[in-house]
CSV table of C-alpha atoms and ligand atoms in Angstrom, one decimal:
chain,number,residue,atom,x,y,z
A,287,UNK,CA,-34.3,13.1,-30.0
A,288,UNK,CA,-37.7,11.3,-29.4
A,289,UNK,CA,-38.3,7.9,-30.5
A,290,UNK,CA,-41.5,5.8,-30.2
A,291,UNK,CA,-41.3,2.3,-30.5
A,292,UNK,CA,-44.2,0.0,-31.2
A,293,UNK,CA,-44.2,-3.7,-30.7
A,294,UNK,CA,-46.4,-6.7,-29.3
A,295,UNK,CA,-43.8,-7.1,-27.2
A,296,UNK,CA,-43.1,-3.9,-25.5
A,297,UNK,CA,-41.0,-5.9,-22.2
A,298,UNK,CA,-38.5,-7.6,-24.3
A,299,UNK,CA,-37.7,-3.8,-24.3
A,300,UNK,CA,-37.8,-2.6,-21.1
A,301,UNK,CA,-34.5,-3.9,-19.4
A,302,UNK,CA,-32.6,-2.8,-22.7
A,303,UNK,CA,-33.6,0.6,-22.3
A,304,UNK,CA,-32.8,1.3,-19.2
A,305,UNK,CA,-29.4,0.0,-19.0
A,306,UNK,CA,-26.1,1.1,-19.5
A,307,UNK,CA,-25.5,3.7,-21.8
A,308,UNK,CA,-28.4,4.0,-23.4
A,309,UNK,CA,-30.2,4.4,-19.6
A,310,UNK,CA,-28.0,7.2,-18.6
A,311,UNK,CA,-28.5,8.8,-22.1
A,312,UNK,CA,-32.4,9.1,-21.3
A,313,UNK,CA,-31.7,10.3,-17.7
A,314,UNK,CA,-29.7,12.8,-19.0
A,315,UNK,CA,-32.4,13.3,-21.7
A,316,UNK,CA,-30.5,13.3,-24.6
A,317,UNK,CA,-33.1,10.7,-26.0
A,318,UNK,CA,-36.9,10.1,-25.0
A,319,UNK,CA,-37.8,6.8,-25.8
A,320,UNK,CA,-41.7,5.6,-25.1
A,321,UNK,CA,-42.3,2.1,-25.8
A,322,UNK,CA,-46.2,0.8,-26.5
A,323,UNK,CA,-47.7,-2.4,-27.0
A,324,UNK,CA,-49.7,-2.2,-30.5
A,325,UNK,CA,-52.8,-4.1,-28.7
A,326,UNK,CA,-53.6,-1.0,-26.7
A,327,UNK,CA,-54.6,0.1,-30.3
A,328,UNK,CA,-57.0,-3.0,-30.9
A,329,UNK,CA,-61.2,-2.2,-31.3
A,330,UNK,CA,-62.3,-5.7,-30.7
A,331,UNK,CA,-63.3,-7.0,-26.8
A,332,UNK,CA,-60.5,-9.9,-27.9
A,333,UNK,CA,-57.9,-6.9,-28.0
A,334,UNK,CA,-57.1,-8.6,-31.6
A,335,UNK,CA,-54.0,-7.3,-34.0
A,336,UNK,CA,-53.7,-10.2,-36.9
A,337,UNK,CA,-55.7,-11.8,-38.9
A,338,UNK,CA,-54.9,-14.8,-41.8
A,339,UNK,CA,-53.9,-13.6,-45.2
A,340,UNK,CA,-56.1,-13.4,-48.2
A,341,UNK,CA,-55.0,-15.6,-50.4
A,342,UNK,CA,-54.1,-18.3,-47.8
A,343,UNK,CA,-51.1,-19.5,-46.5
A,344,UNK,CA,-49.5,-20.5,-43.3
A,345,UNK,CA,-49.4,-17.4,-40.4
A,346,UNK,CA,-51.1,-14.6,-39.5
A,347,UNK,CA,-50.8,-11.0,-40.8
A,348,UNK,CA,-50.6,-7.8,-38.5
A,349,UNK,CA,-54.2,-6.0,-39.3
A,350,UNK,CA,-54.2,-2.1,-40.4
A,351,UNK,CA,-56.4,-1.2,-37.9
A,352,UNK,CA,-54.5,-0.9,-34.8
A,353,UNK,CA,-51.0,0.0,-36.9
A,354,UNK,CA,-52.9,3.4,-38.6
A,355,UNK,CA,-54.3,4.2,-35.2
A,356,UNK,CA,-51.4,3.8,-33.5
A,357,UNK,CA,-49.4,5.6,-36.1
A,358,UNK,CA,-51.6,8.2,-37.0
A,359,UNK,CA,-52.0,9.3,-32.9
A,360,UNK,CA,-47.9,9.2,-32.3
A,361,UNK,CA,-46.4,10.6,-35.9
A,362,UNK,CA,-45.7,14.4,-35.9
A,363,UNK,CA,-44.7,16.2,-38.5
A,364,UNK,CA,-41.5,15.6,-40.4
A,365,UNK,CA,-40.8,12.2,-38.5
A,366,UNK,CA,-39.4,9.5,-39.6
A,367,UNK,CA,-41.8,6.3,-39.2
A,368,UNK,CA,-39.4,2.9,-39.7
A,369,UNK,CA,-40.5,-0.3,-40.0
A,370,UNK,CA,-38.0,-3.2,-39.2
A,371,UNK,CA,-38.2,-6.2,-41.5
A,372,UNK,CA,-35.7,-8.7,-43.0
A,373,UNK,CA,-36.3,-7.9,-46.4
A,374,UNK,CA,-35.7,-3.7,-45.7
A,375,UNK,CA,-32.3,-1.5,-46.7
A,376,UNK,CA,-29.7,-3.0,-44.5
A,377,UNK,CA,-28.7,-1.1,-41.6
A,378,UNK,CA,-25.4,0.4,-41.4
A,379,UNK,CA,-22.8,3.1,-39.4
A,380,UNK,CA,-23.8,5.5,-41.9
A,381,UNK,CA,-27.4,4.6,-41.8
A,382,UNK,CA,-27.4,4.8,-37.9
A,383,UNK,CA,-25.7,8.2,-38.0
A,384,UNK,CA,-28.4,9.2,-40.4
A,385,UNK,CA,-31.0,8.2,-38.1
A,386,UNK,CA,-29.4,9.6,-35.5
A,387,UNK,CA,-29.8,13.3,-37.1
A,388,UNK,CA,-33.4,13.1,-37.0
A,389,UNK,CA,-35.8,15.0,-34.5
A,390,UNK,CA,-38.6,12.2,-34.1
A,391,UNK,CA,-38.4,8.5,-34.9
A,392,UNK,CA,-41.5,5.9,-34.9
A,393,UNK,CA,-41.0,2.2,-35.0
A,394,UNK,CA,-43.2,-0.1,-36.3
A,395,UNK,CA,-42.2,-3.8,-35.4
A,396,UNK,CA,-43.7,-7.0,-37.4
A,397,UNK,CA,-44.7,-10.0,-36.2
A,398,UNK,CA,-46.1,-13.2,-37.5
A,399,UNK,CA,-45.5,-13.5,-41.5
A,400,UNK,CA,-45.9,-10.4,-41.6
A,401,UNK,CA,-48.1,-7.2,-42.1
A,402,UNK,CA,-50.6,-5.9,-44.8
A,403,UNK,CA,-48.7,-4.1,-47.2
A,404,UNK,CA,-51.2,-1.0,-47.5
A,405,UNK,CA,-49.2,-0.1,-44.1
A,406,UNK,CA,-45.9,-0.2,-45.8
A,407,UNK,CA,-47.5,1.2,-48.3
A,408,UNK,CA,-49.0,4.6,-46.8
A,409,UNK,CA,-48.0,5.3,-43.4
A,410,UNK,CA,-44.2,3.7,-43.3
A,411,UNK,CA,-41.3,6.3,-44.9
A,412,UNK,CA,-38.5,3.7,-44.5
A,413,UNK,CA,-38.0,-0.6,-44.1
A,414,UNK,CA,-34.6,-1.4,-42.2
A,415,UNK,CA,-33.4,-4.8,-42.0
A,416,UNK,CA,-30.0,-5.9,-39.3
A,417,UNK,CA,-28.9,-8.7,-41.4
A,418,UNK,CA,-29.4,-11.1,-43.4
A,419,UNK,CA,-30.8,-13.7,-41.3
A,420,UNK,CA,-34.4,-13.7,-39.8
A,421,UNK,CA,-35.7,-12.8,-36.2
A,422,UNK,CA,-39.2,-14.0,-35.0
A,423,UNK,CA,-39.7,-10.4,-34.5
A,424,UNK,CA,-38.5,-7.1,-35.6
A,425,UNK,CA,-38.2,-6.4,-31.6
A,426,UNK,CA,-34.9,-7.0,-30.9
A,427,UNK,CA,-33.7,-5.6,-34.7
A,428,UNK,CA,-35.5,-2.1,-32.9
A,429,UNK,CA,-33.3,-2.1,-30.1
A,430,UNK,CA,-30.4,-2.6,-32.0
A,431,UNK,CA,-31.2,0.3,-34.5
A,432,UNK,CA,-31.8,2.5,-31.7
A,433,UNK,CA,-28.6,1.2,-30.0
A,434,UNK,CA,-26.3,1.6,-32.9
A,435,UNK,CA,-28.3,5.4,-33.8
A,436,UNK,CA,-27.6,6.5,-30.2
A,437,UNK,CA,-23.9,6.2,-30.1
A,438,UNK,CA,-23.9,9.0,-32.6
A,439,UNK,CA,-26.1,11.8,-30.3
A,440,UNK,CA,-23.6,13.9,-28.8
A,441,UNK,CA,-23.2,13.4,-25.0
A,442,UNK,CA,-24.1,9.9,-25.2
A,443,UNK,CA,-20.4,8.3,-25.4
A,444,UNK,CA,-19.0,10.4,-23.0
A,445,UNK,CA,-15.2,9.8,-22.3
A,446,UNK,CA,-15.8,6.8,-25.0
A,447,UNK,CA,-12.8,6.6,-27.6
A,448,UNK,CA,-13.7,8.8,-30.6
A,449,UNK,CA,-16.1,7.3,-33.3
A,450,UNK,CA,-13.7,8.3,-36.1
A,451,UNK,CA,-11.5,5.5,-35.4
A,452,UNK,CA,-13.5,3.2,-34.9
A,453,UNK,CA,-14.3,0.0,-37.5
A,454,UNK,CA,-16.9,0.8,-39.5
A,455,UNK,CA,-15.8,4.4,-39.7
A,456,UNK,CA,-12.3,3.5,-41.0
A,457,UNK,CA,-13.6,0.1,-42.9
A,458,UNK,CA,-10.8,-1.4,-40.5
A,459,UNK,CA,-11.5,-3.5,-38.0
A,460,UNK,CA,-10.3,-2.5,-34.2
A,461,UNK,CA,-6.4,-3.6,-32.8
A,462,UNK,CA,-6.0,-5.8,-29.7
A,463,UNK,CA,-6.4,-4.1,-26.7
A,464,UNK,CA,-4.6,-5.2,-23.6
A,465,UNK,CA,-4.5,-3.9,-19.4
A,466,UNK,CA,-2.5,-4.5,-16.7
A,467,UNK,CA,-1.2,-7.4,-15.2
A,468,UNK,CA,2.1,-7.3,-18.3
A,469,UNK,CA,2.2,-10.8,-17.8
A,470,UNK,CA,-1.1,-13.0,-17.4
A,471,UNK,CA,0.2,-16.9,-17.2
A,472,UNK,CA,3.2,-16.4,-18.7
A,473,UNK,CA,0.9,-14.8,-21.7
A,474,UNK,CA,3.1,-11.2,-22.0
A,475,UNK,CA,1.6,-7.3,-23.4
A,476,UNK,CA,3.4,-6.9,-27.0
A,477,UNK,CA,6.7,-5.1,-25.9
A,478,UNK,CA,5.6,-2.3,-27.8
A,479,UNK,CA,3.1,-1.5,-26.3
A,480,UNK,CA,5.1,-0.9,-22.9
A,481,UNK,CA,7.5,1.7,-24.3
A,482,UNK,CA,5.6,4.5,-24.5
A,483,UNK,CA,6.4,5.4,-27.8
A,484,UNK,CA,3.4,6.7,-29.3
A,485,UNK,CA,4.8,6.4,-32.8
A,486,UNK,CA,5.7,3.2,-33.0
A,487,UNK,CA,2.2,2.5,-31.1
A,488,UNK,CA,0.4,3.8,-33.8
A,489,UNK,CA,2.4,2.1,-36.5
A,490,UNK,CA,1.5,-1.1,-35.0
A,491,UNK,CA,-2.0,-0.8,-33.9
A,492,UNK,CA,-2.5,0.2,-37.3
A,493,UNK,CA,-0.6,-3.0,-38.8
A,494,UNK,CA,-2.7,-5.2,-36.8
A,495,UNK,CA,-5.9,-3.8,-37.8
A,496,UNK,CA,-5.1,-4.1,-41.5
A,497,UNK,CA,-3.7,-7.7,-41.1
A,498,UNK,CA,-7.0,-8.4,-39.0
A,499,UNK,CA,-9.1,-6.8,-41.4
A,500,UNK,CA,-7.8,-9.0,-43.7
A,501,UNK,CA,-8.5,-12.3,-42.7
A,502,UNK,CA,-11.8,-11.4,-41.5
A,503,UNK,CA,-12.9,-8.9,-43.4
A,504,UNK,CA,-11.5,-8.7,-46.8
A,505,UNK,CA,-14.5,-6.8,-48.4
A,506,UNK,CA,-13.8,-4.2,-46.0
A,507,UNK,CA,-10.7,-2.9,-47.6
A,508,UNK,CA,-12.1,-2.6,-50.8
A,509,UNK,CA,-14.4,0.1,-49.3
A,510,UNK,CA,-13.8,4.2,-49.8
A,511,UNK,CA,-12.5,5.2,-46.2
B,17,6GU,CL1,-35.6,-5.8,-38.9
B,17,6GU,N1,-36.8,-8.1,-38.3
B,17,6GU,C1,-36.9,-9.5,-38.3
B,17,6GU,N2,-38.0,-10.1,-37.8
B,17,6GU,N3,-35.8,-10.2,-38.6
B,17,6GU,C2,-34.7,-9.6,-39.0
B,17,6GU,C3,-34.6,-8.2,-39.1
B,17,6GU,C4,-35.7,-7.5,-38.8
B,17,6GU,N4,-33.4,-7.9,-39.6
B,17,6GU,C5,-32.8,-9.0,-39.8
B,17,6GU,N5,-33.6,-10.1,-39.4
């Protein structure tokens, strides 16, 4: 998969992106990712990308210029070209794994109070918010897309438990996991857990992630599995 990111900020980017699994999944190119600062896209000597809304009002608002430009010279066909704001669909595991399907993604990431809606309008396909809660910029909320997207290309997990049993998957949250020393300051592993009996593993794990899932996330279990 190729994804191309677009940001004023393109170095809040560049240590995420080349760590951990996310790094080795782009040395073992199972994803290209280029990252590019919107401002190489500017026309004006002041290398200028906002302007102040019509209308008034406090902030500025990310111009079309440099946004079509940068757009129109990255998109190919049958891409998906995202824009990450706090009032788009809400991402989710299913959403990720969608994304992750794709062959080419663009992001587009806002800044300021935001941008001129003729580029939501025309060149964007899809608005994804992370939450409801708002970031200075829709930087970060790409790098957690593309995170939570990449966990679903094949290769990129590795030896990783399998994704079927995981939280958002089974709309339960995870069991406790524990690792050697049995006893930690006086703290002991659940017996259960040290007998080797997969069966009664299972029915416990299981029992703890329904009891967790119920005191943190009741909502959850009203879900379809
Ligand atoms: Cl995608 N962008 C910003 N700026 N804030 C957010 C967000 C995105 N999602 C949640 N909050």
């Amino acid at each position: 998969m190729r994804i191309d990111v677009l940001t004023l900020f393109p170095a809040m980017l560049d240590g995420f992106l080349s760590e951990s699994m996310l790094g080795r999944a782009r040395e073992a190119k199972l994803l290209e990712i280029a990252v590019h600062n919107l401002r190489d896209w500017s026309t004006d000597k002041h290398r200028t990308t906002d302007d102040r809304p019509f209308g008034g009002g406090a902030g500025m608002v990310l111009k079309c210029e440099p946004v079509f430009a940068a757009i129109e010279q990255l998109q190919t066909s049958g891409c998906r070209r995202i824009y990450l704001t706090p009032d788009g669909t809400p991402l989710t595991s299913a959403l990720a794994e969608e994304l992750s399907r794709q062959r080419h993604l663009v992001f587009l990431s806002g800044h300021y109070e935001g941008i001129d809606q003729r580029i939501r309008d025309t060149i964007i396909d899809q608005e994804v918010s992370i939450g409801d809660y708002v970031l200075t910029n829709g930087t970060l909320a790409a790098a957690v897309v593309i995170d939570a997207l990449a966990r679903f290309i094949p290769g990129v997990l590795g030896e990783e438990k399998s994704l079927t049993s995981e939280s958002f998957t089974s709309n339960l949250l995870d069991f406790p996991n524990y690792t050697r020393p049995a006893v930690y300051r006086g703290m002991s592993v659940p017996e259960v857990l040290l007998q080797g009996n997969h069966g009664e593993i299972e029915k416990w794990r299981h029992a703890q992630q329904l009891e967790k899932t119920r005191k943190v996330r009741p909502d959850l279990l009203k879900k379809k599995p």
